[in-house]
Structures are given as C-alpha cells and as structure tokens.
Amino acid sequence: MKDKIVELSMGGGGRKMDELIEFIRSHFSLQQVKDGVGIESLDDGATFPTPKESELVLTTDGHTVDPIFFTGGNIGSLAIAGTINDVCVMGAKPTAMTSALIIEEGFKMSDLSLILKSMADMCQELNVPIIAGDTKVMPKGTIDKIAIVTTGFGVIEGKAIYDSGAKPGDKVITTGPIGDHGVALLAHREGLNLQTELKSDVAPVYSLIKSVIETGKVTAMKDPTRGGLSGVLNEFASKSEVSIWINEENVPIRPAVVAVSEILGLDPYHISCEGKAIMTVKPESAEEILQMLKNHPLGKDAAIIGEVKEEKPGYVIIETSIGGHRILEKPIGEPIPRVC
Amino acid sequence: MKDKIVELSMGGGGRKMDELIEFIRSHFSLQQVKDGVGIESLDDGATFPTPKESELVLTTDGHTVDPIFFTGGNIGSLAIAGTINDVCVMGAKPTAMTSALIIEEGFKMSDLSLILKSMADMCQELNVPIIAGDTKVMPKGTIDKIAIVTTGFGVIEGKAIYDSGAKPGDKVITTGPIGDHGVALLAHREGLNLQTELKSDVAPVYSLIKSVIETGKVTAMKDPTRGGLSGVLNEFASKSEVSIWINEENVPIRPAVVAVSEILGLDPYHISCEGKAIMTVKPESAEEILQMLKNHPLGKDAAIIGEVKEEKPGYVIIETSIGGHRILEKPIGEPIPRVC
C-alpha cells in the first residue's frame, strides 16, 4: 500500500487541516496541565494553573509566509501580532514571548534586520518582551528564506474566554473588515494591479480589545487567521453547540477584497485576516461594546454581523441580501497558501 | 557595498553564532520580565515572576536535524529532550510544552507518525504535556522534510541555577561521555562504518539531575548541545568570571568518538552532545553528587573532570595527559552542521 502523504492543503486551516491535527493529536495522551485548557480544545492557546492558583496562557505559532515582505507588514510583524493576538483573544494580558528563527544560508542581513526591527517595534508597542530565543541556519535550498516560530505567554486577570462560551441570543461582532491580509498577499505575490491599494491588516489587537474584555460581557472570541471568518464561526458553532446566523449585508468587506475574490472565485469568508477579532457578546452589551471598538483606530469599521441561536447547533448560516440562506462551511483547505 | 549574508556557520553554537545572536538581540530593548532572567543572559531559558512571586521558566528551541532519523533517536525525541533539558538545567521542574511543526508537502504520514510517537513517549516518561501546538505545511522544495520548534515551561521549586553561578574552588562534573550525538549523526549521514556501534545520547536528563538539584549544591549547569563541552565551559568561565581547568585524562569520551574525531580532524570538545549535563558544584559535595549520578542509568559514566579557579577569568584551560596546558576556545562554528 502506498504511504499516505501530507498534502499542502493540510496546512490550510480547513477540514483537511483538522484531519492532520487530529492525526497529530491522537498520538498524545497527555494534553493539558491539571484543569487548564490543553491542546484537546484546539483553542487559540493553552492555559495552566500556576502553583498559586492564577491562570497563565501559553500559545505557539509557526510563520512561513510568502512573500516575507508585503504591503502592510512582513513575516516579523506577523509573527509577533499573530501570537500575541492568540494570547489576547483568550482573555489574557500578554506578558512574554519566545522566538525561534530558522534562516536560509545566504539570507541578507539587511532583510533580517528589517524583520527584526518590525518585531522589536511591535514588542515595544505592546510592552511584551521576547524572553527566550533560538536561531538555526539551514543550508541553501533546505528552507525558503526564513521561518519564525513565536510562543506567547500571558496571564488571565479576569476570566478566560473560550471558543465554547457562545450562548443563544448573543450578538456576533467583527472588529473590522475581513479578508484584507490574504488578498493583499495574493495580490503582491501574483503581481495583481488593484485599483485601490490594499494593505495587510497585520496588527496586535490587544489595545483594541482590552477594555472590551474587561466588561466581562464577551462570551467567545477568536482571531480569524487561517480559515478566515468562516473558520472562526464554525469553531464557535461546534464548540459552543449553537448555530451562528450572519447577516451578509452587515459584514464589512473592502471593495478590493470583493473584486479579487470575484475574479479568482474565492469566498471572502474563507480568506485569512490578521489584526481582527471576532467575538460573541451578551446581547444587552452589544451596542456598548460596538461603540467601544469604534472609538479605537483599529476598530472604526467594527460591526454587529449576526446572532447566536439554539436551533441547528453546529451550523453557520448566512442570511443573504436577497433574503435567502446558505450554510457556510469551513474551507477544505486554505484558498491562498502560505499567508501566515 | 555588498550586503552581509547569514552564513551556515552562524547557526553552529560557536563565536560566529554569538555574532548573529548579538546582531539579533541588539534590535530589542525589552529583554526580560521584571527581574527575571531574560534573553540578555543567553542562558538556557528565561524565567519570569508570576503575579504571586513564584518563578517560572520558558525556553524555545528549533530542531532542523539531518538526518531526521538516526541511531538512538529522531528529530521528535530530540525536540522534546532538547527543550526539556534546557528547562531542567535552569533548576526547574518541567511542567508544559508547546510544539510547532513545519512540514514539507509530500512528507510521509508513517514517518510523521514515528516522530510523533517518539515525542509522545518521551512526554509520557517525563509526565510533561504539550499544551499548545501549530502545524504548517510548506510546498515541496521550500523546507527539507520537517522542522520542529518546541517551547518548554517549568517552575523553579528551589532556586534557579544560572551559568553565572560557578565559584572558585567548585568542581566540574559531566554526567557522561561527550560527543556521542554529533559523531553518531555524522557517521549515519556519511555512511561511516564504525567498528563499534555509536548511538546518539538523546535523552531527557530530568530524572538524572532532579535529586542533584535538590541538594542545593549545584552552582552552574548547562547541557552541552551546539558548541559541545567547549561551548558550555566557555559560557561558565565568561559569565561567572572565573577560569575552568579541565584534566584531560578524566574526561570520558568513547573510543568511537575519539577515532572519528582523529580521522576527520575534529575536536571532541566541540562536538554536540544530547542527554548530558555539565555542572559546577560545591567542592565539599562533589563526591556525594558524583555518586548520586553514578547510581542512575544515564549517569553511570559521570566523572569529576576539573575545577573552577579565580585566576585568568574567562579562560578554559585543558591540562593534557602529558603535563602540558592548552586554552580551549569556543568553536568558530559547529564542526558538524545540522545535528540539532
């Protein structure tokens, strides 16, 4: 029998990746520390009790993006923002990071410097130090330029926010337009000439969501990276055992993202974002939280895009602008490879 | 002016790597959490105070070894043991890990399974869970098979053990023979036919050094991976501002390591080990600690190999078997590339 192989689509945030992760996870019987959130939850990060009863968060992310420099950021800013965002959307205050670089022999020092500067600037802005690191150099041709693996650590000061916390009646909020990152990278890589400039939305969301977390009214939260909005909503629906109903007219999407998606036959709901958070919130606090978000530069296009219901648990349903419905499934694989 | 480039030798644990790390580090102004050990110490891991005053350890390591399967282990066992050992030699009890896999498209599932099984077995043996993970797949030809980045987290129950703690009069102990890992990989890669089988010494040292740490008599400790024994001793000497005097006759080295080193012109003191720890200990406890180590299967060849002195701070001096002296410098680059 021929050996099964790892396929490119298995790295893509969709169902194919779920299979690979399940395959990987199935090898391990230890998956958490005491009652903390462990790898079995497939949440953004892991938590573990300290010896003295406070909860800490640990999360890791490998970054293998192509191109490594793009409009709006580079692999370095992506590595910091991506990992810190995973810490934040668990409801934690980011406290420390580690960074492991894997660099191709012959990589330009000046390019490395640009990447490191972006990382350092973002760490400074967040006031989060990288407290441990590792550097490997691989021979030419054995790694494409550079990969960066960052691990983030945080402390939960209030209560942790899990994917499983959405309740019927909750409102669904996005902190901004979706699909920018994936389409910006694709446009850059393919040399597409867009009428309007489209930048990646790479950014740390901590300053945006900090006060929102403190309201205690956020029931579930996730950053829509691989798998996009669709990936996030499907995680909420299945882990919270609810359905999510999205009003298509209210979902903010930039015209350039719509245009590129139409040309290339992509579903914008499947496209990777960075620097965004999707949350479910208590209905009575939805308007207040929306205003808090809109008052922040990163959240000026925030919108209430839907509602959590009890019926049809596990499903994400799009209510279209012409009054129809469609089921939004998780993408099979990442429609745009190597965007994070 | 031509751009400076990253050279292969910069990944090798020697002075060339120090330059690269210093270059990387120089970009960051934040390097630690409060009074914890941060990246500026270039110790095995980082520590940071919890909100309630207990000390935690965080450390990260990228593994890009070639071949990925070798006599005595594989990239998976290496990734777990290597990172956990970094946590342990700080004086901490390992508590949790994260793992990020970067896999080449087309990688065999059966090979992945073997690697994951080794990881899981070692986690089980150590009772340390992987609590967060990430998986990326890169297109064929953009990564050589697989890279694994593991991050380790631990709690210091007594006091942390730093590279800077060696004091004049302390004895230097190795927990076993040096150079096995590097030479075993080299032999495998080059198809060398050794008279005696030589296995990599990949192993977690926690069970070996746990009781030794509890004596409170270990003043500095490090695992000799990239840079070998030479790298460790030079770190002790410079960070502790002492000299280290090594009695060549007492350093345990297997005949196969001696033979391969002689043939290829390698210095065994520069060759990577795994599953070993080098420590300086209070002189009055040296014999007792040596016996504790010898009573453990991983420590049966442990030996007192030298002494810490006040004169000539920063130097490592080998006292040769014919009564001479030579200065042992850090290797310029890893003599055997891609062994960890």
XYZ file of C-alpha atoms in Angstrom, chain B:
340
model
C 28.574 47.715 -0.736
C 27.588 44.098 -0.920
C 25.039 43.008 1.625
C 26.349 40.905 4.511
C 24.823 37.484 4.474
C 23.913 34.876 7.046
C 26.465 32.118 6.843
C 25.900 28.477 7.659
C 28.479 28.591 10.438
C 26.379 31.234 12.218
C 23.939 28.519 13.239
C 26.654 26.483 14.840
C 26.987 27.327 18.530
C 30.356 28.991 18.249
C 31.627 32.535 18.075
C 30.081 33.046 14.658
C 26.697 32.280 16.206
C 27.404 34.659 19.064
C 27.809 37.375 16.451
C 24.494 36.501 14.815
C 22.688 36.310 18.169
C 24.207 39.604 19.265
C 23.042 41.081 15.971
C 19.518 39.758 16.549
C 19.466 40.721 20.206
C 20.676 44.243 19.502
C 17.324 45.003 17.850
C 15.368 44.570 21.071
C 15.307 46.905 24.014
C 12.878 44.811 26.065
C 14.616 41.602 27.082
C 13.134 40.334 30.314
C 10.071 40.396 32.576
C 10.724 42.394 35.742
C 13.782 40.894 37.465
C 13.511 37.517 35.701
C 16.243 36.081 33.519
C 15.685 37.358 30.002
C 17.258 36.918 26.617
C 20.215 39.147 27.501
C 21.634 36.388 29.724
C 21.744 33.931 26.796
C 21.100 31.237 29.389
C 19.263 28.006 28.551
C 15.874 29.517 29.239
C 14.092 32.539 30.571
C 12.424 32.943 33.931
C 9.729 35.328 34.940
C 7.982 36.046 38.190
C 4.324 35.103 38.336
C 1.905 37.622 39.738
C 2.292 35.784 43.037
C 6.071 35.648 43.355
C 6.911 32.127 42.175
C 9.425 31.736 39.325
C 8.551 30.087 36.021
C 10.882 29.096 33.158
C 10.184 29.437 29.426
C 12.619 28.236 26.742
C 12.410 27.571 23.000
C 14.427 25.529 20.518
C 14.195 24.906 16.783
C 15.182 21.470 15.514
C 16.356 21.130 11.919
C 18.465 17.996 12.158
C 19.665 15.957 9.164
C 19.076 13.012 9.032
C 15.739 13.156 10.844
C 16.064 9.502 11.882
C 19.340 8.315 13.377
C 20.701 5.609 15.650
C 19.405 6.363 19.119
C 16.616 8.774 18.233
C 14.946 11.064 15.741
C 14.024 14.732 15.352
C 10.981 14.176 17.593
C 12.798 12.751 20.604
C 15.467 15.395 20.076
C 12.856 18.190 20.109
C 11.339 17.049 23.396
C 14.563 16.106 25.202
C 16.465 19.159 23.985
C 13.911 21.663 25.186
C 13.044 19.906 28.434
C 16.754 19.633 29.220
C 17.062 23.394 28.822
C 14.264 23.823 31.373
C 15.828 21.317 33.804
C 19.348 22.731 33.756
C 17.887 26.039 34.951
C 16.927 24.149 38.109
C 13.237 23.938 37.159
C 10.703 21.148 37.127
C 9.372 20.876 33.542
C 5.614 21.427 33.514
C 4.360 22.093 29.985
C 5.486 22.348 26.379
C 4.331 23.735 23.056
C 5.271 22.282 19.691
C 5.234 23.870 16.231
C 5.747 21.612 13.232
C 6.806 22.855 9.800
C 6.388 20.005 7.345
C 7.275 19.606 3.693
C 4.439 18.792 1.346
C 4.713 15.116 0.490
C 6.237 14.089 3.810
C 5.215 10.523 4.634
C 2.489 10.140 7.249
C 4.212 6.997 8.507
C 7.414 8.922 9.137
C 5.443 11.692 10.825
C 3.804 9.082 12.995
C 7.162 7.631 14.073
C 8.351 11.098 15.021
C 5.167 11.935 16.916
C 5.267 8.608 18.757
C 8.783 9.348 19.958
C 7.629 12.759 21.135
C 4.598 11.319 22.896
C 6.591 8.540 24.557
C 9.096 10.983 25.928
C 6.360 13.370 27.139
C 4.740 10.436 28.884
C 8.001 9.370 30.513
C 8.549 12.943 31.713
C 4.879 13.485 32.587
C 5.027 16.788 30.699
C 2.127 17.594 28.331
C 2.335 19.533 25.073
C -0.403 22.062 25.770
C -0.386 24.086 22.561
C 0.762 23.426 19.030
C 0.797 24.686 15.485
C 1.284 22.964 12.157
C 2.372 24.451 8.869
C 2.902 22.639 5.597
C 5.282 24.186 3.101
C 5.398 23.422 -0.627
C 7.847 20.784 -1.818
C 11.358 22.144 -2.008
C 10.787 25.035 0.416
C 11.696 23.105 3.601
C 13.858 19.999 3.922
C 11.397 17.381 5.249
C 10.466 18.758 8.680
C 11.462 21.256 11.340
C 10.128 21.190 14.890
C 10.167 24.122 17.300
C 9.402 23.235 20.905
C 8.924 25.638 23.792
C 9.298 24.424 27.354
C 7.831 25.810 30.516
C 8.831 24.947 34.056
C 8.557 26.011 37.651
C 11.540 26.630 39.883
C 10.808 24.973 43.192
C 14.136 25.685 44.898
C 16.431 28.299 43.408
C 17.278 28.900 39.758
C 20.685 27.706 38.513
C 22.435 30.154 36.196
C 25.543 29.915 34.013
C 26.960 32.729 36.117
C 26.991 30.869 39.440
C 30.339 28.990 39.272
C 32.703 29.943 42.129
C 36.469 29.386 42.564
C 37.043 26.024 44.214
C 33.933 24.397 42.694
C 34.383 21.050 40.959
C 33.281 20.457 37.349
C 31.220 17.328 36.673
C 29.981 15.762 33.442
C 27.086 13.315 33.700
C 28.641 11.110 30.993
C 30.845 10.778 27.897
C 30.901 13.633 25.419
C 30.485 13.875 21.636
C 28.218 10.860 21.052
C 25.348 12.710 19.392
C 27.343 14.689 16.852
C 29.545 11.782 15.844
C 26.609 9.338 15.642
C 24.784 11.702 13.264
C 27.876 12.347 11.218
C 28.589 8.623 10.915
C 24.986 7.979 9.855
C 24.965 10.820 7.326
C 28.340 9.988 5.799
C 27.790 6.231 5.858
C 30.886 5.663 8.020
C 31.347 2.074 9.147
C 32.399 2.204 12.775
C 33.927 -0.832 14.460
C 31.697 -0.292 17.490
C 28.124 0.929 17.199
C 27.743 4.502 18.339
C 24.284 5.767 19.292
C 23.109 9.317 19.796
C 22.770 10.025 23.510
C 19.427 11.852 23.111
C 17.611 11.601 26.451
C 15.849 13.802 28.956
C 18.133 14.383 31.936
C 15.436 15.395 34.412
C 15.266 12.111 36.324
C 19.075 12.068 36.463
C 19.602 15.570 37.816
C 16.436 16.097 39.892
C 17.906 14.858 43.166
C 21.205 16.574 42.431
C 19.412 19.909 42.031
C 17.640 19.301 45.340
C 20.972 19.194 47.188
C 21.240 22.951 46.549
C 24.970 22.436 45.884
C 24.953 22.890 42.085
C 26.302 26.364 41.294
C 26.031 26.335 37.456
C 24.603 23.835 34.986
C 24.145 23.547 31.218
C 23.501 20.839 28.648
C 26.276 20.638 26.061
C 24.423 20.752 22.736
C 25.682 23.027 19.931
C 29.223 24.053 20.820
C 29.750 20.886 22.880
C 31.655 20.744 26.171
C 33.787 23.648 24.993
C 30.764 25.881 24.495
C 29.408 25.126 27.972
C 32.695 25.620 29.805
C 33.411 28.868 27.997
C 29.946 30.154 28.937
C 30.565 29.264 32.584
C 34.007 30.898 32.524
C 32.888 34.157 30.957
C 29.547 34.575 32.748
C 30.895 33.517 36.156
C 34.143 35.479 35.652
C 36.294 32.502 36.606
C 38.629 30.097 34.833
C 37.821 26.440 34.310
C 40.662 23.907 34.474
C 39.917 20.555 32.879
C 42.001 17.446 33.468
C 42.009 15.806 30.052
C 42.611 12.318 31.443
C 39.356 12.442 33.377
C 37.044 13.495 30.532
C 35.031 10.445 29.434
C 34.995 10.013 25.630
C 34.036 6.801 23.836
C 36.706 5.193 21.601
C 34.481 5.596 18.510
C 34.228 9.354 19.145
C 37.995 9.585 19.556
C 38.570 7.568 16.383
C 36.162 9.561 14.180
C 37.469 12.848 15.568
C 41.053 11.863 14.787
C 40.226 10.740 11.263
C 38.231 13.889 10.450
C 40.353 16.349 12.398
C 37.554 17.298 14.825
C 37.998 18.345 18.442
C 35.672 16.132 20.539
C 35.258 19.022 22.987
C 33.475 20.959 20.230
C 31.040 18.208 19.245
C 27.347 18.331 20.201
C 26.032 16.092 22.944
C 22.425 15.446 23.978
C 21.213 13.848 27.171
C 24.151 15.158 29.168
C 24.582 17.910 31.721
C 27.756 19.707 32.747
C 27.707 21.295 36.188
C 29.875 23.047 38.710
C 29.249 22.006 42.303
C 30.414 22.990 45.776
C 33.707 21.125 46.381
C 32.576 19.504 49.649
C 29.582 17.936 47.842
C 31.362 16.820 44.655
C 31.899 13.174 45.648
C 28.369 12.801 47.009
C 26.853 14.275 43.827
C 29.087 12.082 41.655
C 27.764 9.004 43.478
C 24.156 10.163 43.081
C 24.732 10.468 39.339
C 26.507 7.111 39.055
C 23.552 5.393 40.718
C 21.308 6.409 37.764
C 21.479 4.509 34.427
C 22.090 7.745 32.494
C 24.918 8.759 34.844
C 26.981 5.632 35.248
C 29.947 7.178 33.421
C 29.721 10.513 35.250
C 33.071 11.995 36.217
C 34.672 14.918 38.011
C 36.657 16.488 35.179
C 38.050 19.704 36.554
C 37.978 22.663 38.855
C 36.980 26.322 38.907
C 39.722 28.873 39.695
C 39.861 32.616 40.276
C 42.953 33.409 38.156
C 42.710 34.117 34.375
C 38.934 34.768 34.431
C 37.128 33.885 31.211
C 39.547 31.121 30.171
C 39.062 27.379 29.862
C 42.340 25.521 30.202
C 42.944 21.874 29.376
C 45.607 20.111 31.412
C 46.827 17.476 28.986
C 47.834 13.934 29.868
C 51.495 14.695 29.112
C 51.543 17.548 31.634
C 51.021 20.479 29.259
C 48.295 23.098 29.027
C 46.178 24.419 26.198
C 43.431 27.003 26.036
C 40.095 25.589 24.919
C 38.279 28.199 22.858
C 34.678 28.161 21.729
C 34.400 26.620 18.272
C 34.151 29.159 15.446
C 31.169 27.328 14.005
C 29.547 23.946 14.521
C 32.056 21.394 13.231
C 29.184 19.108 12.235
C 26.210 21.045 10.783
C 22.517 20.270 11.353
C 22.868 17.979 14.350
C 20.141 19.679 16.379
